[in-house]
PDB file of C-alpha atoms and ligand atoms in Angstrom:
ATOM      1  CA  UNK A 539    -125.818 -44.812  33.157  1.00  0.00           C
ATOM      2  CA  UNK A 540    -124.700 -40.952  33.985  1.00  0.00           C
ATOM      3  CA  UNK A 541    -126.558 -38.018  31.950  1.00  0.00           C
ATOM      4  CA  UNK A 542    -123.833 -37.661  29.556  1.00  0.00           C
ATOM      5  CA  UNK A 543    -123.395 -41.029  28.547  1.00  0.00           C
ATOM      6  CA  UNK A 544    -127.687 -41.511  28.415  1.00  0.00           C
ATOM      7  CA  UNK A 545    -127.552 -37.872  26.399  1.00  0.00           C
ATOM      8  CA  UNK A 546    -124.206 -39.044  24.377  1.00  0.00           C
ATOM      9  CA  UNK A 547    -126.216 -42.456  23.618  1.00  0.00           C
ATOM     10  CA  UNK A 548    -129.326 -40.150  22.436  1.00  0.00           C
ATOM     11  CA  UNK A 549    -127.093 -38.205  20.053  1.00  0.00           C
ATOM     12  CA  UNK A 550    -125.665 -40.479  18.573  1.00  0.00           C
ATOM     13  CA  UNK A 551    -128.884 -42.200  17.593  1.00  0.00           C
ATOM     14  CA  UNK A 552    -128.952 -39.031  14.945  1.00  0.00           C
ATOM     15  CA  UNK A 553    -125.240 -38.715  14.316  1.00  0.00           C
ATOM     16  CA  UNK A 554    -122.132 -40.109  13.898  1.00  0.00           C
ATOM     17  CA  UNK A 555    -120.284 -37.289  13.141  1.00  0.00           C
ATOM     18  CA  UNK A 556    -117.034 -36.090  15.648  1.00  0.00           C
ATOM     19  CA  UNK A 557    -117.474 -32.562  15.281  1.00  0.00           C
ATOM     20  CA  UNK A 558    -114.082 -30.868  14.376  1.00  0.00           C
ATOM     21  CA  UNK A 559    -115.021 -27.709  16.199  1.00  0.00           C
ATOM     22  CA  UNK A 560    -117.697 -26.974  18.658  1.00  0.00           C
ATOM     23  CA  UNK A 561    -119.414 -22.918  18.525  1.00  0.00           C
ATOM     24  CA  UNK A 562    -120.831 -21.966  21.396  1.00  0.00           C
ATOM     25  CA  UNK A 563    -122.307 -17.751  20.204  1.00  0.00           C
ATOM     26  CA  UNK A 564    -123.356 -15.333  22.028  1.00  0.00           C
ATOM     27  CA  UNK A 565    -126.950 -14.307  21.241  1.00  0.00           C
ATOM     28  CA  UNK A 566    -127.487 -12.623  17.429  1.00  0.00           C
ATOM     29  CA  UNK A 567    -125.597 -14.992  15.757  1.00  0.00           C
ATOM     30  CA  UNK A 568    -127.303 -17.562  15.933  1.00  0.00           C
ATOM     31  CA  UNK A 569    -127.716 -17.149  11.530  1.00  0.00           C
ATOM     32  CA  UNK A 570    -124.790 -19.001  11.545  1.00  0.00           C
ATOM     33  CA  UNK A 571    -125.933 -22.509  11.924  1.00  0.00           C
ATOM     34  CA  UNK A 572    -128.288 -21.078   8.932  1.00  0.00           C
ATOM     35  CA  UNK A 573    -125.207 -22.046   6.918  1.00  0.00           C
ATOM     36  CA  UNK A 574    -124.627 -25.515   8.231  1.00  0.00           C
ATOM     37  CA  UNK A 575    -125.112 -28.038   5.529  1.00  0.00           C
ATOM     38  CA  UNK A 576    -127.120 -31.059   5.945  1.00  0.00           C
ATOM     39  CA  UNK A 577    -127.785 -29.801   9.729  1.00  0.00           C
ATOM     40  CA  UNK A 578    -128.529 -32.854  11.797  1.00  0.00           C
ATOM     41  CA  UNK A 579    -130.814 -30.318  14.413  1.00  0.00           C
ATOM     42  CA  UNK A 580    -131.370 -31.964  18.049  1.00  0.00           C
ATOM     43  CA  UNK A 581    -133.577 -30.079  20.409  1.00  0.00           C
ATOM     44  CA  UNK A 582    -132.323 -30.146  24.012  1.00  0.00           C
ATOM     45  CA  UNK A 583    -135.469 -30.696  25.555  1.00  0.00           C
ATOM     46  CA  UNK A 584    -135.178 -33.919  24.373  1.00  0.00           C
ATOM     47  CA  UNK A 585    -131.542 -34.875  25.500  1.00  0.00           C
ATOM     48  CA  UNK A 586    -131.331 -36.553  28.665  1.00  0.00           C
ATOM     49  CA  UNK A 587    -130.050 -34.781  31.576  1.00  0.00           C
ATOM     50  CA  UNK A 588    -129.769 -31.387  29.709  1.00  0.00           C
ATOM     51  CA  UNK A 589    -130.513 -28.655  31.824  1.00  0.00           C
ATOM     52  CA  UNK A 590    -134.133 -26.959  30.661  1.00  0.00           C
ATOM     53  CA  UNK A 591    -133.792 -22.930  29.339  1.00  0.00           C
ATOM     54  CA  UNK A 592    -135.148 -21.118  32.270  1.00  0.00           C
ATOM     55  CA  UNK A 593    -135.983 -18.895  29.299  1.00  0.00           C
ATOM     56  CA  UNK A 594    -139.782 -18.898  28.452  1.00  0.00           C
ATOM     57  CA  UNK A 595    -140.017 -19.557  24.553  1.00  0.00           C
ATOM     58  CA  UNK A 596    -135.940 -20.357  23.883  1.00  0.00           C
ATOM     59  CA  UNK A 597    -135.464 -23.004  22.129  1.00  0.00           C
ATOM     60  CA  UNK A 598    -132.398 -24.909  22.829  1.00  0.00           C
ATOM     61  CA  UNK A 599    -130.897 -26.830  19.948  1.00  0.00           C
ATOM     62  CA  UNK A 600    -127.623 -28.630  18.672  1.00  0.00           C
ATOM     63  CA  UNK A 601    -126.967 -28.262  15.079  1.00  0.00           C
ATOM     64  CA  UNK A 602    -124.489 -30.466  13.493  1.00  0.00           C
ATOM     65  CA  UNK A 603    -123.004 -30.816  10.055  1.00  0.00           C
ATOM     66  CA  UNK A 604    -121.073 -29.029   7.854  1.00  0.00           C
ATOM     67  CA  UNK A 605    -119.382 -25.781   6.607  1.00  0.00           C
ATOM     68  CA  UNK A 606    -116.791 -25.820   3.577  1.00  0.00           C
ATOM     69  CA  UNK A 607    -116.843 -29.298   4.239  1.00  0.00           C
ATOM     70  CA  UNK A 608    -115.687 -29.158   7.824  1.00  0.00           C
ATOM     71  CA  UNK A 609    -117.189 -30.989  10.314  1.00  0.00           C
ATOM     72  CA  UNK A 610    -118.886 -29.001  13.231  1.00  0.00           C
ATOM     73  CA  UNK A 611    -121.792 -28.643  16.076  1.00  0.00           C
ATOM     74  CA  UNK A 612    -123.281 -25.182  16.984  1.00  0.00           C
ATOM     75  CA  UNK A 613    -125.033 -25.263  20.664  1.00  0.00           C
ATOM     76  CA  UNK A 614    -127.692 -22.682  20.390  1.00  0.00           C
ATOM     77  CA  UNK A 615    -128.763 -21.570  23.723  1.00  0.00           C
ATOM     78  CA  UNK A 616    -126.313 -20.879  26.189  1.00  0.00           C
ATOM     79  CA  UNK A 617    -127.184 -21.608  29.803  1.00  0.00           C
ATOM     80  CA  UNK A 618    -125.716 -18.831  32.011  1.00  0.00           C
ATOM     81  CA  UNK A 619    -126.102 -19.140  35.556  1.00  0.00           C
ATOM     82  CA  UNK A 620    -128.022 -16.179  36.213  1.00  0.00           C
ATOM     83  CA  UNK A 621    -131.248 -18.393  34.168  1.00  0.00           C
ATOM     84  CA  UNK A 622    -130.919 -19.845  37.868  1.00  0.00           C
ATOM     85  CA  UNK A 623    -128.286 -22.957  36.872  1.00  0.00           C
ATOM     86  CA  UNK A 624    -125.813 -24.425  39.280  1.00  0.00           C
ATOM     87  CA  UNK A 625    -122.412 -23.578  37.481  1.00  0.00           C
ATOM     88  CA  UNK A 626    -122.010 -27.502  36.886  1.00  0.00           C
ATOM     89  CA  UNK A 627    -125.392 -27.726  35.170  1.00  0.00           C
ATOM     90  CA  UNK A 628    -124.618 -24.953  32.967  1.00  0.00           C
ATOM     91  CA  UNK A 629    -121.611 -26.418  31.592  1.00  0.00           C
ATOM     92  CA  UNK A 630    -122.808 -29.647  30.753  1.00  0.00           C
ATOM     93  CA  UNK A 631    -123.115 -28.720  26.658  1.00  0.00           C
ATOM     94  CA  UNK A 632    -119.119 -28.407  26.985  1.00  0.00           C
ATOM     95  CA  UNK A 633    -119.061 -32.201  28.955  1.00  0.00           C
ATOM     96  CA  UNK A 634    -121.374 -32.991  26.065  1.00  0.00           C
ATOM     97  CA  UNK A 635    -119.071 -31.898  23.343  1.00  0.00           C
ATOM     98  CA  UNK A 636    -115.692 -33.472  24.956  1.00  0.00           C
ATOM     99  CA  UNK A 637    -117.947 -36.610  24.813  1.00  0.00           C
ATOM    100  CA  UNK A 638    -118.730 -36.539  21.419  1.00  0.00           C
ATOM    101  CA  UNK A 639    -115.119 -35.720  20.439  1.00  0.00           C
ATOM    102  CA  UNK A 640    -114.655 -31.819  19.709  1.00  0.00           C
ATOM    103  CA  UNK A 641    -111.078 -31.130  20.478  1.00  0.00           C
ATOM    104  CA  UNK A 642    -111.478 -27.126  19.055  1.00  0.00           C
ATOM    105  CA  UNK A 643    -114.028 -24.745  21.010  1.00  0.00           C
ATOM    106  CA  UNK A 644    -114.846 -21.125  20.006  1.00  0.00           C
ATOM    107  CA  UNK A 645    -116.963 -19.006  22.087  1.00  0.00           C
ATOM    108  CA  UNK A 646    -117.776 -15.810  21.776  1.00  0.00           C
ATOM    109  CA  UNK A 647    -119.697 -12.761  23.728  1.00  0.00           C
ATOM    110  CA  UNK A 648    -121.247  -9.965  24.461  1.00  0.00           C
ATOM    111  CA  UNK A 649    -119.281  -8.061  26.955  1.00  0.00           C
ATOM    112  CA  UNK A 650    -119.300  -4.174  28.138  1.00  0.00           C
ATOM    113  CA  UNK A 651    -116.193  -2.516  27.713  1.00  0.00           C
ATOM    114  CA  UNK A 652    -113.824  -0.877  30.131  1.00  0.00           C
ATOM    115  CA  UNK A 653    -110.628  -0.185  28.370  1.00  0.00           C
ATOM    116  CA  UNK A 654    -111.224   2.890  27.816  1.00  0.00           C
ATOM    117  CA  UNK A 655    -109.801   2.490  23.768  1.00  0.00           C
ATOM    118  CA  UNK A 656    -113.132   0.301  23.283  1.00  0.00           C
ATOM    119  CA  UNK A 657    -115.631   1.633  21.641  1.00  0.00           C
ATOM    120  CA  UNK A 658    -118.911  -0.136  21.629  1.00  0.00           C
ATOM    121  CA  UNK A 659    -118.513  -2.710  18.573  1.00  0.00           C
ATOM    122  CA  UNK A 660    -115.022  -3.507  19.266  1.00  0.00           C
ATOM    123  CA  UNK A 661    -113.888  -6.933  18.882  1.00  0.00           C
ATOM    124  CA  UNK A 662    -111.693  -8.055  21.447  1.00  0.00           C
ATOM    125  CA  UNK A 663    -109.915 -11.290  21.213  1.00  0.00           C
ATOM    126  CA  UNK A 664    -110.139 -12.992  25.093  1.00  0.00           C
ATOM    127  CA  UNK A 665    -106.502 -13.609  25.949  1.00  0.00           C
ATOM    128  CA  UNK A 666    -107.149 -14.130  29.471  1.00  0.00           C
ATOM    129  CA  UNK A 667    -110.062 -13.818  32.204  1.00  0.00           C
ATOM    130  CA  UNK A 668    -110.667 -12.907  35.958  1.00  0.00           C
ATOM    131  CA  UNK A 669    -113.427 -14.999  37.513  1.00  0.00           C
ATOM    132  CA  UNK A 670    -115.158 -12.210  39.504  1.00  0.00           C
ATOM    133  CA  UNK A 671    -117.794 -15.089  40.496  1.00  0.00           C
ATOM    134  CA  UNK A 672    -115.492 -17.332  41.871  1.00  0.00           C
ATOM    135  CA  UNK A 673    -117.504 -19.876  41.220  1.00  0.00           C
ATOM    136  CA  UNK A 674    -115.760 -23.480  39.519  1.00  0.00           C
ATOM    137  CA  UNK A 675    -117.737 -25.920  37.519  1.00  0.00           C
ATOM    138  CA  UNK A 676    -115.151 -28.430  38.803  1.00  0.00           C
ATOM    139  CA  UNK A 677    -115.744 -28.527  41.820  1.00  0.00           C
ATOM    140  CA  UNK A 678    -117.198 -31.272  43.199  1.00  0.00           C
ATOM    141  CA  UNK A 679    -118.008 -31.872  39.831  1.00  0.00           C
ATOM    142  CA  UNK A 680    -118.895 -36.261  39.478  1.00  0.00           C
ATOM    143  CA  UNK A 681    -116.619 -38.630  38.036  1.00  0.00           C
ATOM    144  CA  UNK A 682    -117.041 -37.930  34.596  1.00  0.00           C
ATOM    145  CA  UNK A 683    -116.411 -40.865  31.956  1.00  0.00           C
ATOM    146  CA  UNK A 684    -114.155 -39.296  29.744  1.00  0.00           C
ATOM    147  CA  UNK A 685    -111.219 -38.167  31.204  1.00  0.00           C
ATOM    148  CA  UNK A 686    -111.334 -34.623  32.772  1.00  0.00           C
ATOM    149  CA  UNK A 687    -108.554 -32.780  34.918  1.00  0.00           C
ATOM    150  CA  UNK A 688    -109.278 -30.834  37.659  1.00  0.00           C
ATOM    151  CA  UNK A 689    -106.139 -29.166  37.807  1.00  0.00           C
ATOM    152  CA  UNK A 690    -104.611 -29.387  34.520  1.00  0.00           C
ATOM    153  CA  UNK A 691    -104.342 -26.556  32.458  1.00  0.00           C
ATOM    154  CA  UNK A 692    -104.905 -23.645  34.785  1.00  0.00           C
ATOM    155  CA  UNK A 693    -102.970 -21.388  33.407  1.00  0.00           C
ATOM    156  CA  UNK A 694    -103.388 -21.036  30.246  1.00  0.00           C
ATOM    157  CA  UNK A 695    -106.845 -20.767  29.098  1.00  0.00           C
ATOM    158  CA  UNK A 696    -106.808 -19.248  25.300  1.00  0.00           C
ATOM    159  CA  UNK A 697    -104.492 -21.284  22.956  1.00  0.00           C
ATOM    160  CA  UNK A 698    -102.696 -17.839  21.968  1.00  0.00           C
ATOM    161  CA  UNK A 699    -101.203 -19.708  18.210  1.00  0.00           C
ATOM    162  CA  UNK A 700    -104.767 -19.986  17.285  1.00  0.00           C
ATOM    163  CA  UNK A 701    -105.366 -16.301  18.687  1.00  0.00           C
ATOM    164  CA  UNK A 702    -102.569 -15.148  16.986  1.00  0.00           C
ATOM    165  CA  UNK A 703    -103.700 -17.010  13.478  1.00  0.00           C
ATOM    166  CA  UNK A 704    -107.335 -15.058  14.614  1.00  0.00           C
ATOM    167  CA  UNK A 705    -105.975 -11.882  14.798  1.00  0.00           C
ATOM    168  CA  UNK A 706    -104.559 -12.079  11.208  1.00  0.00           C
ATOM    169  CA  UNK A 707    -107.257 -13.696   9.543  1.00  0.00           C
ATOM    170  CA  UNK A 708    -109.128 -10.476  10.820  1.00  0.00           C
ATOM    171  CA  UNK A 709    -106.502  -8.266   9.623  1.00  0.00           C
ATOM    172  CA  UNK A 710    -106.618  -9.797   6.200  1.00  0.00           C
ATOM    173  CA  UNK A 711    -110.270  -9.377   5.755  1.00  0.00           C
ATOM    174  CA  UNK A 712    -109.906  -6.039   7.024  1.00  0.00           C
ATOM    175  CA  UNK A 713    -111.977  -6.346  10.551  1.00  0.00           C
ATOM    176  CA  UNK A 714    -110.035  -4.300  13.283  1.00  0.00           C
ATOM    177  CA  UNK A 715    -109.919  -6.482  16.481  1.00  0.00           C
ATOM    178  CA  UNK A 716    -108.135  -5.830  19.516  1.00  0.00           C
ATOM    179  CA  UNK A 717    -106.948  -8.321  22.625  1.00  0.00           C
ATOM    180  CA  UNK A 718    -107.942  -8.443  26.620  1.00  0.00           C
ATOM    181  CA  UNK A 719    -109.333  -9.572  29.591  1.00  0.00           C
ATOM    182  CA  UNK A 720    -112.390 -10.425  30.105  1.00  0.00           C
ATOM    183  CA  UNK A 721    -114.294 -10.195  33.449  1.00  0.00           C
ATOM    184  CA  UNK A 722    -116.770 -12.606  34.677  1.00  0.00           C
ATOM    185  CA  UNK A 723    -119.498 -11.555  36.440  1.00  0.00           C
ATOM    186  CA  UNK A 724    -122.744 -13.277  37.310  1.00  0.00           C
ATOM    187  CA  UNK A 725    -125.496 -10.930  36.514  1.00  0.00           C
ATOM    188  CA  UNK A 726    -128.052 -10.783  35.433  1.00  0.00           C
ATOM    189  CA  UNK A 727    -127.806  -6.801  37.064  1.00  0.00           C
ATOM    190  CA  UNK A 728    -125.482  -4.543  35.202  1.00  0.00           C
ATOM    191  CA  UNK A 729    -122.569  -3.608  37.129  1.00  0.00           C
ATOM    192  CA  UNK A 730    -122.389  -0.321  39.641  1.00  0.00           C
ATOM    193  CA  UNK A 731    -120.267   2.277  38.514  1.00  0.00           C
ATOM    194  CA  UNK A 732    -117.836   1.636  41.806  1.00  0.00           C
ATOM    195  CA  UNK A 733    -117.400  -2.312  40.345  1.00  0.00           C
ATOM    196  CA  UNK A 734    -116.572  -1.041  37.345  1.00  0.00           C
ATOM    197  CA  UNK A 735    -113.633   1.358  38.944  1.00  0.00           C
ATOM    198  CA  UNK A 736    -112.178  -1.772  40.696  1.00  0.00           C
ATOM    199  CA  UNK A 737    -112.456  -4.051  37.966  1.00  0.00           C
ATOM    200  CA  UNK A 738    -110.367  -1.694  35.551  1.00  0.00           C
ATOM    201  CA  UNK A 739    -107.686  -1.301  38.396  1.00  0.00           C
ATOM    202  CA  UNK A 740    -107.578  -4.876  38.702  1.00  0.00           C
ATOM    203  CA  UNK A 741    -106.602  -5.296  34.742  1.00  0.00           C
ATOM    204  CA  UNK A 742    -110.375  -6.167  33.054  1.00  0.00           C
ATOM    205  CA  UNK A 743    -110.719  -4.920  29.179  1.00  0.00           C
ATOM    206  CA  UNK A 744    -114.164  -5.902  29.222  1.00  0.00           C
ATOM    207  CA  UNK A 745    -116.469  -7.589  31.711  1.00  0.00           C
ATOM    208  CA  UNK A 746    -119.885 -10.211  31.136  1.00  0.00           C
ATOM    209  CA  UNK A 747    -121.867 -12.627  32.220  1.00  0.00           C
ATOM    210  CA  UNK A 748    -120.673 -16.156  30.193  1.00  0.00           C
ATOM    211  CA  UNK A 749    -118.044 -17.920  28.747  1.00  0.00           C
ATOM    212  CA  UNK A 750    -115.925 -18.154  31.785  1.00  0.00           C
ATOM    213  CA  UNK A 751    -117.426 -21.125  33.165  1.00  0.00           C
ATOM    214  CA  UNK A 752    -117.472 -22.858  29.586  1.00  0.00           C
ATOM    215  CA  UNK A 753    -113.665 -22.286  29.521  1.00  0.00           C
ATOM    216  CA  UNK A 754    -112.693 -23.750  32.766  1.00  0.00           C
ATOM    217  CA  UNK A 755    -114.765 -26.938  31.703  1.00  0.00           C
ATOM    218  CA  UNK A 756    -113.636 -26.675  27.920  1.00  0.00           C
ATOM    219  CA  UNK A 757    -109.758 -27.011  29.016  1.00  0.00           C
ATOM    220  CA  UNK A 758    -110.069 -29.448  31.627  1.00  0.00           C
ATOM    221  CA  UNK A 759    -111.381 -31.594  28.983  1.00  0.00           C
ATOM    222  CA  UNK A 760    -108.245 -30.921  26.882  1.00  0.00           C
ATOM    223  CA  UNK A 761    -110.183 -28.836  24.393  1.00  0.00           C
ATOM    224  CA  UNK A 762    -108.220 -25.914  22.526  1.00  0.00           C
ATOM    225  CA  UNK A 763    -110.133 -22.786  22.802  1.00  0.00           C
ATOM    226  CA  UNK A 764    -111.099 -19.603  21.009  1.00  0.00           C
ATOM    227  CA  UNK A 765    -112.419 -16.616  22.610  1.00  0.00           C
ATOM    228  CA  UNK A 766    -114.183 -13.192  21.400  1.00  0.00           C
ATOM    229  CA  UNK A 767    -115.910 -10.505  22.946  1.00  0.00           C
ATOM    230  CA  UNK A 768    -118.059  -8.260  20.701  1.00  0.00           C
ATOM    231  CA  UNK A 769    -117.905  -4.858  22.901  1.00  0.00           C
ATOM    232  CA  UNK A 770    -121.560  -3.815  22.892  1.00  0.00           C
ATOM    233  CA  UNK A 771    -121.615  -0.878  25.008  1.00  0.00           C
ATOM    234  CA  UNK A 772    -118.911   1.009  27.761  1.00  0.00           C
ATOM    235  CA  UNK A 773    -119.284  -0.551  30.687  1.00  0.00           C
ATOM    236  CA  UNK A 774    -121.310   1.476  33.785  1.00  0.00           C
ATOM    237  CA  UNK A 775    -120.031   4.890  34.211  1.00  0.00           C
ATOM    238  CA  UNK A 776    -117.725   5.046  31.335  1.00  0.00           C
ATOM    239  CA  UNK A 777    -120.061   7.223  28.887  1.00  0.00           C
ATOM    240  CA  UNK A 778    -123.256   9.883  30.095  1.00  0.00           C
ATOM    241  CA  UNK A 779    -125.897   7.293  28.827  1.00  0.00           C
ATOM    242  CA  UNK A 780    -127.580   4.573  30.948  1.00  0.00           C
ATOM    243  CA  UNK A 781    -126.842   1.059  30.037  1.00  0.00           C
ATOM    244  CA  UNK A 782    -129.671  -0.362  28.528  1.00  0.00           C
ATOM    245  CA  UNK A 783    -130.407  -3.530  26.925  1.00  0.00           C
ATOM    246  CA  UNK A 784    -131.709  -2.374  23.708  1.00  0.00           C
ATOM    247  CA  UNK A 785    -128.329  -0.883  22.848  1.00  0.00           C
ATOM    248  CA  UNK A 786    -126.254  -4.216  23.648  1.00  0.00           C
ATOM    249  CA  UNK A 787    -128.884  -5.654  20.935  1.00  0.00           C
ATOM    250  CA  UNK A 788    -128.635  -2.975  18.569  1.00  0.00           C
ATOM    251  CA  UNK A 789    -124.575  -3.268  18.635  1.00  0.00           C
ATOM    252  CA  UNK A 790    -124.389  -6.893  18.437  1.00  0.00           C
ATOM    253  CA  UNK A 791    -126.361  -6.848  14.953  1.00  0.00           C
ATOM    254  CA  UNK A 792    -124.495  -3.748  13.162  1.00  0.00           C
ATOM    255  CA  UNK A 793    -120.935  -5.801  14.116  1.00  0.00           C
ATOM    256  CA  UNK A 794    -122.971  -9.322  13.089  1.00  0.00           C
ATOM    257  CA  UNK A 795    -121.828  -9.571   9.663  1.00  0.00           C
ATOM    258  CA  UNK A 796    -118.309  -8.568  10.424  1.00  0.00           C
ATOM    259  CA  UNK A 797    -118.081 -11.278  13.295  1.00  0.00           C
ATOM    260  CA  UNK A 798    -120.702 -13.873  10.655  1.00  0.00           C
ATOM    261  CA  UNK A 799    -117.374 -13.351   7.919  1.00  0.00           C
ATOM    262  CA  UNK A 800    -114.617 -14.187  10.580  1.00  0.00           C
ATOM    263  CA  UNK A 801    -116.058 -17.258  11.917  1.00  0.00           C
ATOM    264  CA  UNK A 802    -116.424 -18.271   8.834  1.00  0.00           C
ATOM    265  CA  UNK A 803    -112.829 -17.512   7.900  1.00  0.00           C
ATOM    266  CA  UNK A 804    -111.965 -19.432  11.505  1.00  0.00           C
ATOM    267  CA  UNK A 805    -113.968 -22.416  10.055  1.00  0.00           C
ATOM    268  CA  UNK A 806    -112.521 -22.933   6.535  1.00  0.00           C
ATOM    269  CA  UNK A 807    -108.747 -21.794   8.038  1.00  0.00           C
TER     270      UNK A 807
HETATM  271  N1  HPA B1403    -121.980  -5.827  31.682  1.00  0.00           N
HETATM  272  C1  HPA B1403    -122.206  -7.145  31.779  1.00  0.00           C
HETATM  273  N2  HPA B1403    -122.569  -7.908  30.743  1.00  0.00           N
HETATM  274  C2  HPA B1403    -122.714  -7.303  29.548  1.00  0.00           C
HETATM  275  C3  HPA B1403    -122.504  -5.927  29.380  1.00  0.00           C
HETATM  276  C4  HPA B1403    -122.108  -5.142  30.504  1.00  0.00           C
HETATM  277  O1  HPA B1403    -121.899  -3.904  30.439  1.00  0.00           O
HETATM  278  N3  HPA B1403    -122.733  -5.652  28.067  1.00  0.00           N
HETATM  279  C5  HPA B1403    -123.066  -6.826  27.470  1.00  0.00           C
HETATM  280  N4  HPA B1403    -123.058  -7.832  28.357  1.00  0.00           N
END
């Protein structure tokens, strides 16, 4: 049997649920699944054929059940391929997902902003992406068994009707959010101030290390997806302070409850 059908066959010995929407957060709000009730948890470790955390002490887990009585599975732990993943292994929670059933994907990020409007804690809806990396989880990627594309889909990434219904269910709640492009890159350095120049004349709002890859797989699997960026900080060379780490933490958590309300709105929508 392949990985995803031995780790599809594990799952379901816990679940039989077909998750309406799959979450997969950027770090900080991971509170979220808090909410889930009932939460069938699963710890990745013990799925077979899911790529380890290079992380020491991350847990990886997959929390399933529901919010306002809709059906859903949070992956905690995203695998980015600076941990050291191939870009295949690191999108094997999406494969997972399409193989349980999730048709609806949201992801969101932290990302450093280069539009120069953005202001670190920014929202930014992804309406489109470069992939600086050029690397392709579907390449070469096996025979899957559920049915994949390799082509399909190319073009249009971020299902803009349910960006559109986004953007006003922030507006209603009153949480400014903005639109862009977001920039992959693969990290796990910060960018040079020089990158940075090119990759605002080449049309990037924002620019990070995830999410693309999980995109390319999400739509060749047919999934409708969701995209936000929480701007943590400007991007290299746009402000007088160095880019450290501690700030991209400390913005992520003053925007968390503001981004905590909207996926909820997202959810019960
Ligand atoms: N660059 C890349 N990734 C990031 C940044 C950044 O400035 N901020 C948060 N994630």
């Amino acid at each position: 049997m392949s990985d995803l059908r031995l780790a599809l066959a594990h799952i379901r010995q816990f679940t039989d649920i077909t998750p309406r929407f799959g979450l997969i957060l950027g770090s900080g709000l991971s509170a979220l699944a808090d909410l889930v009730r009932d939460p069938v948890v699963i710890e990745t470790s013990q799925i077979p054929g899911y790529p380890a955390s290079t992380v020491e002490g991350h847990v990886g887990k997959l929390v399933f059940g529901t919010i306002d009585g809709v059906s859903l599975v949070f992956v905690q732990g995203r695998l980015h391929v600076y941990e050291g993943h191939s870009v295949f292994n690191s999108t094997f929670p999406v494969r997972l997902l399409a193989g349980l059933g999730v048709k609806n994907l949201v992801v969101t990020n932290a990302a450093g902003g280069i539009n120069p409007s953005f202001k670190p804690g920014t929202l930014m809806w992804i309406t489109d992406h470069i992939n600086w990396t050029n690397l392709n989880p579907l390449i070469g990627s096996a025979p899957s068994p559920f049915p994949t594309s390799r082509q399909a889909c190319h073009v249009k990434f971020y299902d803009s009707e349910w960006t559109t219904k986004a953007q006003n269910l922030a507006t209603n709640l009153g949480i400014p959010t903005s639109t862009g492009t977001y920039l992959w890159t693969l990290g796990p350095s910060y960018e040079t101030k020089a990158e940075i120049r090119a990759f605002k004349l080449i049309g990037a709002d924002a620019v990070g290390m995830s999410t693309v890859p999980e995109v390319i797989q999400a739509r060749s699997c047919s999934m409708k997806v969701l995209g936000l960026s929480t701007i943590t900080n400007f991007a290299a060379g746009l402000s007088n302070d160095e880019l450290n780490h501690q700030e991209v933490l400390e913005v992520g958590r003053r925007v968390r409850s503001d981004l905590e309300r909207l996926v909820l709105a997202l959810i019960a929508d």
